[in-house]
Coordinates of C-alpha atoms in Angstrom, one line a residue:
Chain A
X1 CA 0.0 0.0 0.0
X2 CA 1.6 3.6 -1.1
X3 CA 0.4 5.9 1.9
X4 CA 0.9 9.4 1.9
X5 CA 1.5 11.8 4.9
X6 CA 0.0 15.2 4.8
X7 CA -0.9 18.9 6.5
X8 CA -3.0 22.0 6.0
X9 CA -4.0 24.8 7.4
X10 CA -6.8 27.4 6.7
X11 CA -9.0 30.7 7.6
X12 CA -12.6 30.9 6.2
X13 CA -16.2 32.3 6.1
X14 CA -17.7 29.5 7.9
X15 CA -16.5 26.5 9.9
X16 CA -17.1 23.9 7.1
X17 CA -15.3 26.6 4.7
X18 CA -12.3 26.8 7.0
X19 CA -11.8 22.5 7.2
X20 CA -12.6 22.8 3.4
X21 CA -9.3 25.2 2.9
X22 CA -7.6 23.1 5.4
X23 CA -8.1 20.2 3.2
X24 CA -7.2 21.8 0.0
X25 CA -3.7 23.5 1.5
X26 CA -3.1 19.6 2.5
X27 CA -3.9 18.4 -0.8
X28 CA -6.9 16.7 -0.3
X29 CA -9.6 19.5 -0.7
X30 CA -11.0 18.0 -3.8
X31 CA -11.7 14.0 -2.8
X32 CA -13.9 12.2 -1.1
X33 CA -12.3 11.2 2.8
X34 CA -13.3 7.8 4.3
X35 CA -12.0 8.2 7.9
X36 CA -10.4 5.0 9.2
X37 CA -9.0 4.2 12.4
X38 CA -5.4 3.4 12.7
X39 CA -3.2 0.9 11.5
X40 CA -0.2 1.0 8.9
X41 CA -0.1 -1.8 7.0
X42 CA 2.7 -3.8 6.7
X43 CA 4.9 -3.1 3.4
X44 CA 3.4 0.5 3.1
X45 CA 5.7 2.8 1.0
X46 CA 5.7 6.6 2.4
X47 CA 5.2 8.8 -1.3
X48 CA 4.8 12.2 -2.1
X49 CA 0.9 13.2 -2.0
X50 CA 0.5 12.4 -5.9
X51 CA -2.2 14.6 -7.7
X52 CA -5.9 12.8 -6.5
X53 CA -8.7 12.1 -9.1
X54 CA -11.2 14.5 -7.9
X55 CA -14.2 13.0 -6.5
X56 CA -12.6 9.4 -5.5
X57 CA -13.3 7.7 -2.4
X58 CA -10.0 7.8 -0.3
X59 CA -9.2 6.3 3.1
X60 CA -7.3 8.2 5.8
X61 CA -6.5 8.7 9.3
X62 CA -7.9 12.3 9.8
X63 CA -6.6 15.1 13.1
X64 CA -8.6 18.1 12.9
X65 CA -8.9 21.2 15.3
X66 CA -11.1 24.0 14.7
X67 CA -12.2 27.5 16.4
X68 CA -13.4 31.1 15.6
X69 CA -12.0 32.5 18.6
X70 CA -9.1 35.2 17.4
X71 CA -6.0 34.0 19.0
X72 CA -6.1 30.5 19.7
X73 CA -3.4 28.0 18.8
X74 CA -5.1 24.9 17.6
X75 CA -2.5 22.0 16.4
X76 CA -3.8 18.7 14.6
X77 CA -0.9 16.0 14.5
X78 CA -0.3 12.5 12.6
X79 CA 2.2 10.1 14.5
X80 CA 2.9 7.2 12.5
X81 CA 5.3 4.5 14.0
X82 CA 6.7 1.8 12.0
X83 CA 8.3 -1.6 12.0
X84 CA 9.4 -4.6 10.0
X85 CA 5.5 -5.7 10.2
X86 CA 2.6 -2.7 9.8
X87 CA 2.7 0.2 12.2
X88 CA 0.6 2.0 14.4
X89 CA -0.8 5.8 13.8
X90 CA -2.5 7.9 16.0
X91 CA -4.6 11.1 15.5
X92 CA -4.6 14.0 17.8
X93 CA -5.3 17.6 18.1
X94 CA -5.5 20.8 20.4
X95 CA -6.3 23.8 21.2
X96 CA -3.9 26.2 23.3
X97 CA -1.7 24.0 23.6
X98 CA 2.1 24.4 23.1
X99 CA 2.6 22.3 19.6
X100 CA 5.8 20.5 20.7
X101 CA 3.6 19.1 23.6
X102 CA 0.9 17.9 21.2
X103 CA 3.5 16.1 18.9
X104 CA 5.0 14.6 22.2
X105 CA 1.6 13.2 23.4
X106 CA 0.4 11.9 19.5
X107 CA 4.2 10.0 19.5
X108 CA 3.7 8.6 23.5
X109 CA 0.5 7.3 22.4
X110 CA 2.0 5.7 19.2
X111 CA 4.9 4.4 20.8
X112 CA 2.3 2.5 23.4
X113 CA 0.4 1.3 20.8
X114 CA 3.8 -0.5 19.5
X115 CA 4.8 -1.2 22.9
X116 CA 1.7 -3.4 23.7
X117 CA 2.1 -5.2 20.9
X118 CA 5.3 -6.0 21.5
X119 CA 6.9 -4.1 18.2
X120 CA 9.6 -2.6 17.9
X121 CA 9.6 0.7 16.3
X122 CA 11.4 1.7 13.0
X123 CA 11.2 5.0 13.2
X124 CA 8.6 7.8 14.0
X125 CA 6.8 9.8 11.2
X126 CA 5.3 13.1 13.0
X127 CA 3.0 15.7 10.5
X128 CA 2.1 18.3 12.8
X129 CA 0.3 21.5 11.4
X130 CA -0.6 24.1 14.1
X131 CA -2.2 27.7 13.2
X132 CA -3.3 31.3 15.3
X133 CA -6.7 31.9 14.8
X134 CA -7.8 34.8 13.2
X135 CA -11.6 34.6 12.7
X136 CA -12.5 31.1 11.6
X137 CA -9.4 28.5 11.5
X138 CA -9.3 25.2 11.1
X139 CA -6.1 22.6 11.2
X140 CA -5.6 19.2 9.6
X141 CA -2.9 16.2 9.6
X142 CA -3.8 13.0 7.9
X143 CA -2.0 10.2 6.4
X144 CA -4.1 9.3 3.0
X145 CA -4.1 5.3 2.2
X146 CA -3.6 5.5 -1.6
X147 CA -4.6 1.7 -2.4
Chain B
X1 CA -21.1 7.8 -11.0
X2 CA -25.1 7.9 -10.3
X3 CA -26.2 10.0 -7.7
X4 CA -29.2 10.5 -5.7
X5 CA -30.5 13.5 -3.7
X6 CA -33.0 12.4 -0.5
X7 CA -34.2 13.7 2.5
X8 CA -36.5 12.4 5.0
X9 CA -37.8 13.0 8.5
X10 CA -39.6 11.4 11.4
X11 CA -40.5 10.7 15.3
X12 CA -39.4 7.5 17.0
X13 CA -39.5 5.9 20.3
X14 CA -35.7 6.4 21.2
X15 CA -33.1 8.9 19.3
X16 CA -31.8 5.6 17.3
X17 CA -34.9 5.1 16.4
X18 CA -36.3 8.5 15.3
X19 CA -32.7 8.3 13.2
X20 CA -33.7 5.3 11.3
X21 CA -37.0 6.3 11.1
X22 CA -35.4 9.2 9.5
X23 CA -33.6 7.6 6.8
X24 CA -36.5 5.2 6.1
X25 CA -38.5 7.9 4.9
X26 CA -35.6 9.1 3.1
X27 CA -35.5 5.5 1.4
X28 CA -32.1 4.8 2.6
X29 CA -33.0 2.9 6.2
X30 CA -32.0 -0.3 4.7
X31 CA -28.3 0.2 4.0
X32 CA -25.3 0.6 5.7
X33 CA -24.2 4.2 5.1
X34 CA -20.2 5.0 4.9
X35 CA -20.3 8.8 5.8
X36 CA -17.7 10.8 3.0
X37 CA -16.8 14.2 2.8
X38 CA -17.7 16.2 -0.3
X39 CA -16.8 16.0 -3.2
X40 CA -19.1 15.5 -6.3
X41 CA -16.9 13.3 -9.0
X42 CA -16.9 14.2 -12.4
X43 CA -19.6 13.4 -14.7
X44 CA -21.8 12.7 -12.0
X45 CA -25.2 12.0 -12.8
X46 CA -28.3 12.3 -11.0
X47 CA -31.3 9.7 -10.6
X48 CA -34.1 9.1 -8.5
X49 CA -32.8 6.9 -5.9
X50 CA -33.6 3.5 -6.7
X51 CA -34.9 0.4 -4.5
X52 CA -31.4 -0.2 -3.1
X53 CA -30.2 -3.7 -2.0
X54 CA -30.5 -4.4 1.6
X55 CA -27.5 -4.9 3.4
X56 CA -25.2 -3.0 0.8
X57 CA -22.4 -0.5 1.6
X58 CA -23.5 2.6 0.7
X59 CA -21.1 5.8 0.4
X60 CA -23.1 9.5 0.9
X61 CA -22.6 12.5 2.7
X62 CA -25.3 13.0 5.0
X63 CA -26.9 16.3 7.0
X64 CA -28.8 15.5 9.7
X65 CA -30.1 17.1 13.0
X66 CA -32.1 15.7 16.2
X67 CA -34.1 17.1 19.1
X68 CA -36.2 15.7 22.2
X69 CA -37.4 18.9 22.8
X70 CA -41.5 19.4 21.6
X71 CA -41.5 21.8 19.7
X72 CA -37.9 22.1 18.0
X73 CA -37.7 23.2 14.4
X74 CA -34.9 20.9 13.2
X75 CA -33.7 21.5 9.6
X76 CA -30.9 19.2 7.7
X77 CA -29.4 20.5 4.3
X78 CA -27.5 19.5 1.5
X79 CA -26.7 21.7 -1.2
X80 CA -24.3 20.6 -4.4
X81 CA -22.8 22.7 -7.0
X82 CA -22.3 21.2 -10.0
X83 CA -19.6 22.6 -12.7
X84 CA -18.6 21.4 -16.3
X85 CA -15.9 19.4 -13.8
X86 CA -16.9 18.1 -10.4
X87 CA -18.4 19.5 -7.8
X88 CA -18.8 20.9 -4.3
X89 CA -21.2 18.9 -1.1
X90 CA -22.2 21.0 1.8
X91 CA -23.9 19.2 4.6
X92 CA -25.7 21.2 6.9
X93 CA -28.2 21.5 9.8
X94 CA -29.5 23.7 12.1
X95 CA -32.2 23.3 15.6
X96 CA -34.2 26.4 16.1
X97 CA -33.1 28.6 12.8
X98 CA -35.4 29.8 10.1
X99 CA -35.1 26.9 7.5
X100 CA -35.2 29.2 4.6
X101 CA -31.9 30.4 6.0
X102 CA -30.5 27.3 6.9
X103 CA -30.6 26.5 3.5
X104 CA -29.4 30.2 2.2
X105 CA -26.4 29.5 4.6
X106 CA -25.4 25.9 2.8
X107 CA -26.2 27.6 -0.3
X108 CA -23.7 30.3 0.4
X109 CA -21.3 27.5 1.6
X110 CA -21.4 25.7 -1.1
X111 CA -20.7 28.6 -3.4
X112 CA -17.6 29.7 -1.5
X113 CA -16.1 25.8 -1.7
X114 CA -16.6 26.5 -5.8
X115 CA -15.1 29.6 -5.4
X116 CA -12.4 29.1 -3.6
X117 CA -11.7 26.2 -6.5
X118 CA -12.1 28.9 -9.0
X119 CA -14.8 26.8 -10.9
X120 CA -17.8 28.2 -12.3
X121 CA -21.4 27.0 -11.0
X122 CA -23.7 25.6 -13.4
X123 CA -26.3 25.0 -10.8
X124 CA -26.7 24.0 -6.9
X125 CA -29.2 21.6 -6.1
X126 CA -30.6 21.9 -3.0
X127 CA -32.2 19.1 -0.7
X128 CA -34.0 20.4 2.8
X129 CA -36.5 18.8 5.3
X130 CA -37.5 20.1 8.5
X131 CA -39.8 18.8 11.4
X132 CA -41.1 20.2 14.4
X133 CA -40.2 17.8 17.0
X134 CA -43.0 16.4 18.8
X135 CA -41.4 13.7 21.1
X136 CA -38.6 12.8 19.5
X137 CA -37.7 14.0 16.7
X138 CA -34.7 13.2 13.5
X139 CA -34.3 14.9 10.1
X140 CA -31.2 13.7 7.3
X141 CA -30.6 14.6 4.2
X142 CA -28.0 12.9 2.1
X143 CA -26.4 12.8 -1.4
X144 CA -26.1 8.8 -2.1
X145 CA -23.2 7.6 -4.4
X146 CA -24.6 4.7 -6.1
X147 CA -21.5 3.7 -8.1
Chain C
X1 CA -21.7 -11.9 3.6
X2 CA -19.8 -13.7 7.3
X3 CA -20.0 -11.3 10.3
X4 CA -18.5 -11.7 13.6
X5 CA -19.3 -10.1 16.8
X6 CA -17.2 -9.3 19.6
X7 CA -16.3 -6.6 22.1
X8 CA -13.6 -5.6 24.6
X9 CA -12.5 -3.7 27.4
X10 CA -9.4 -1.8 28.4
X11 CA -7.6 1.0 30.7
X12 CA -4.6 2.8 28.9
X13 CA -2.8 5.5 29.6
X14 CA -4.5 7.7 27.0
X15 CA -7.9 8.0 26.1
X16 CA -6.9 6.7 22.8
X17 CA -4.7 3.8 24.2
X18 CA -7.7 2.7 25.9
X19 CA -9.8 2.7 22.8
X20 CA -6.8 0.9 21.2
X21 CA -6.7 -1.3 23.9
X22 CA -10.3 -2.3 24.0
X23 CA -10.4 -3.0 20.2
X24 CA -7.0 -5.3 20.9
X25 CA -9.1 -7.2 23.4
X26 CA -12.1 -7.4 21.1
X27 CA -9.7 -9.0 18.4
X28 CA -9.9 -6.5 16.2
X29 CA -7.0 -3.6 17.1
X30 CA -4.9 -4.3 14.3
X31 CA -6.8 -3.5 11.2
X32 CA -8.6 0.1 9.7
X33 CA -11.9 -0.2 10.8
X34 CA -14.6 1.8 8.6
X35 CA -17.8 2.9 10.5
X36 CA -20.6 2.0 8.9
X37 CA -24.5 1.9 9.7
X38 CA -27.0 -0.5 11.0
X39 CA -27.9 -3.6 8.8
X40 CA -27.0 -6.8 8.7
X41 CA -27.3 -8.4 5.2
X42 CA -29.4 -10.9 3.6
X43 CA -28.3 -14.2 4.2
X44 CA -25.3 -13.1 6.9
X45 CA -23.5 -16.1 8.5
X46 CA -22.4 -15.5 12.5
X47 CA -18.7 -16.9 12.5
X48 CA -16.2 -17.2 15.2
X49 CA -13.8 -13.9 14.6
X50 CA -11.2 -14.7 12.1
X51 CA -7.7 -13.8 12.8
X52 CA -7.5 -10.5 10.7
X53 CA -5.0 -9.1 8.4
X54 CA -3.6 -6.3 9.9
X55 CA -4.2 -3.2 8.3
X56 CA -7.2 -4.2 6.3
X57 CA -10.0 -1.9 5.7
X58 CA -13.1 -3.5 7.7
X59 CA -16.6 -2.6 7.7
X60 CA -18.2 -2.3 11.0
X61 CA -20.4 -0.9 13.6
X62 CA -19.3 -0.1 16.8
X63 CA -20.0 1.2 20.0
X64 CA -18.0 2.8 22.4
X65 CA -17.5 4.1 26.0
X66 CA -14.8 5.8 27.6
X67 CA -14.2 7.2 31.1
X68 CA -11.2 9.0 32.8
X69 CA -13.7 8.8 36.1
X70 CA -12.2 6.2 38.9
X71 CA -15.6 4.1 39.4
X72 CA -17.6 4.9 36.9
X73 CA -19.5 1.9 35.0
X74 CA -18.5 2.0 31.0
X75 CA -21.1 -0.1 28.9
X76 CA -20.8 -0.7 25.3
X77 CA -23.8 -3.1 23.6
X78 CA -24.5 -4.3 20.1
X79 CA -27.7 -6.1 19.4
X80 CA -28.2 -8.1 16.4
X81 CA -31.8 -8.5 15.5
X82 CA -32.1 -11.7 12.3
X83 CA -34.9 -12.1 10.3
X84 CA -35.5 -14.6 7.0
X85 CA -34.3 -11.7 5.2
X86 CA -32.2 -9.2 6.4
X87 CA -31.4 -7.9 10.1
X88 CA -31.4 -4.6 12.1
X89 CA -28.4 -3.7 14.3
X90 CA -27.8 -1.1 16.9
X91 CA -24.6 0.3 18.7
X92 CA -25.5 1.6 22.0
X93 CA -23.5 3.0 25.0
X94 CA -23.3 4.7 28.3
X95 CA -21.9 5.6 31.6
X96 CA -23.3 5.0 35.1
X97 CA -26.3 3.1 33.8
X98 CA -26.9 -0.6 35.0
X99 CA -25.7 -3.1 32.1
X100 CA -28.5 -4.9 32.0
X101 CA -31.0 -1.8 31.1
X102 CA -28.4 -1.0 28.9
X103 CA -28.6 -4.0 27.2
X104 CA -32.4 -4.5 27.3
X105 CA -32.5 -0.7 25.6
X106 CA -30.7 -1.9 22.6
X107 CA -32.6 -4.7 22.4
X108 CA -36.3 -2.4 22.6
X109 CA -34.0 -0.7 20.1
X110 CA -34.0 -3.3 17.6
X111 CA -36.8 -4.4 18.2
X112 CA -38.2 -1.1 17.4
X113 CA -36.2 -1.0 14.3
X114 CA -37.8 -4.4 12.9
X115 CA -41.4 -3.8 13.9
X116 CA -41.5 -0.3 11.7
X117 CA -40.1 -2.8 9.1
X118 CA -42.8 -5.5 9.4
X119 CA -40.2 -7.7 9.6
X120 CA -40.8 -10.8 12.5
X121 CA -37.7 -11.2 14.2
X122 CA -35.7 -15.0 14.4
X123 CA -33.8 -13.9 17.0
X124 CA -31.7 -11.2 19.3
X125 CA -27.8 -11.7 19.2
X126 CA -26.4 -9.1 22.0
X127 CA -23.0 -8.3 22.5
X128 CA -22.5 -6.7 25.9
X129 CA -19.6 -5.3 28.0
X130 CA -19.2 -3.5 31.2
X131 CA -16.6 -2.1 32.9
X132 CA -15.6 0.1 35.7
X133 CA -13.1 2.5 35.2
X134 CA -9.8 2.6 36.8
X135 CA -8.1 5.5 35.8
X136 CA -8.6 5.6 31.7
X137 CA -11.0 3.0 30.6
X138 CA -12.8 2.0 27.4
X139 CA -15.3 -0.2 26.3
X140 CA -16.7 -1.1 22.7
X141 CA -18.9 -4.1 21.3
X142 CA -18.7 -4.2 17.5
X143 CA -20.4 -6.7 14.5
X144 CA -17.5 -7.0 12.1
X145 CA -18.5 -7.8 8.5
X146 CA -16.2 -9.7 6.6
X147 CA -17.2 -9.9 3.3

C-alpha cells in the first residue's frame, strides 16, 4: 500500500469553509475522505501526496482542530510508528496547547500502541500542522491510504 | 457515477430510532451508510434513488439534525454545486433557525467551496427537510453515491 | 456476507490507548476499521472472529464508551436483531447506567427497528460489555462484517 503523509492549514467564512481550505492546503480538498481508524499496513511505502482524481473515495487517518476564537493555537498532529511488520498511527489535536507538547503526546501514544504489541519501532513519522486563529481556522494532519 | 438527492424525517420511540426512522423515509434505512466528505466526481449523474439492496455499503454525505425537545424546528441541508468538472457537497443543519436560512447559509457554503476552486457553478441543487419535534424527533438529508 | 461479533475492554494510559486497547481485546485492534450503519445483510453467516489481516480496511459498527472517572460503569452493547431476510443492528452506549437496562434498551432498540419494518424477528444476538473504570477506561462491542 503507497500511503501518503499530509498537512494543512486554513481561515474561512464559515467552519465547514475553513476545514474545506484546510483540506485543500493539505492536498486533499477535492476527494472524497473515508476516515479509518489506525493501523499501517505492513509493506506501506511513504510517497509524495501524488495529484488525487477528484471526487474518489479515499481512506485516511484524519486530526482536525477547529475554532473562531481570534488567538487560539489549535494544532492537529499525525504520529505514525513503524516496524518490519505494519505500524501503528495515531490522530490528535488541540487547542492552546504548546505544539511540541501535542507532537509529544500523538508520538507517547504511538509508541504504546507498539509497545503493547510488542513491536519494535522503526522510526517515527510526525506531521504536525498548528495555526493562530484569526476569525474562523481550522487545522488538519492526515496520512491518505492511496490503495 | 449515479447519484441520488434524499431527505427524510420522522419521530421514534428512542433517538436511534427516530434516526432510522429518518432515513426510512428518506428510502435509505436499509443500507449501511459510509459517511464521506464532499466532493461531487466528475460526470456525476443524478437519478431518483432507486430500491437499493439491503445490506449494501453505501457511500453518501449525509446532514442531519435531532431534538427531544417538543417543539424544535430541526432542519438538515444538503446543497451541491455542479460545474462542467466536479463538484462541491455541503452538509448542513440547524435546531431552532429559520429553515429558509438554513438552506441560504449551505447555499452560500457551497458557493464559496466552488469559489475558492475557481470553478464556475452551473447550478446548486438543494435538498432540505425540517420537522417540528413532537417527542422525538430526526431529520437527514443525504447525497447517495450509487456507483 | 460472514459477520463476527465481539467486544472488549481496556484501561490505557490515553484516552486513545484505551480505545486501542479495548479493540486489541475485542480482536480487532490491528486493522482500519470503517464505521458504517445498521444492517446486517441478507443471508449473513455468524462466524467465530477470524484472525484478521492487519491493516485491512473492515466494515463495521461499533459502540463505544470511555471514562477517565475512577468508578464509573462504561457499557458498550450491540444487538443483532435476524430475520429470513435481512437484520437490524444497533450500537449503544453509556456511563453510570446498569448493564442490563443498557442492554435491554438496545434490544427495545432493535426491536423497534424491525417492527417499523414489518419484519418478524428469528432472534436477538447481544454483544454486551461492562466495565468500571480505573483510571482511563474504554469499552466497545462491535459486529465486524467480513465480506
Amino acid at each position: 500500500m503507497k500511503v501518503a503523509i499530509t498537512s494543512g492549514k486554513a481561515e474561512g467564512p464559515s467552519k465547514l469553509n475553513a476545514f474545506d481550505n484546510a483540506l485543500l492546503d493539505a492536498g486533499i480538498g477535492d476527494v472524497n475522505l473515508i476516515k479509518v481508524s489506525s493501523i499501517l499496513p505492513a509493506g506501506s511505502q511513504f510517497v509524495e501526496l501524488p495529484e488525487l482524481t477528484a471526487g474518489d473515495m479515499i481512506n485516511c487517518v484524519l486530526a482536525h482542530a477547529a475554532s473562531d476564537k481570534k488567538g487560539d493555537v489549535i494544532t492537529a498532529v499525525i504520529a505514525v510508528a513503524t516496524s518490519d511488520d505494519f505500524g501503528c498511527v495515531v490522530e490528535h489535536s488541540a487547542v492552546n496547547e504548546d505544539p511540541e507538547e501535542v507532537k509529544k503526546y500523538a508520538v507517547f501514544m504511538a509508541e504504546q500502541m507498539m509497545e503493547i504489541r510488542k513491536m519494535k519501532i522503526n522510526k517515527i513519522i510526525v506531521e504536525e500542522k498548528s495555526h493562530v486563529v484569526e476569525n474562523e481556522g481550522s487545522v488538519i494532519a492526515s496520512i491518505v491510504y492511496l490503495g
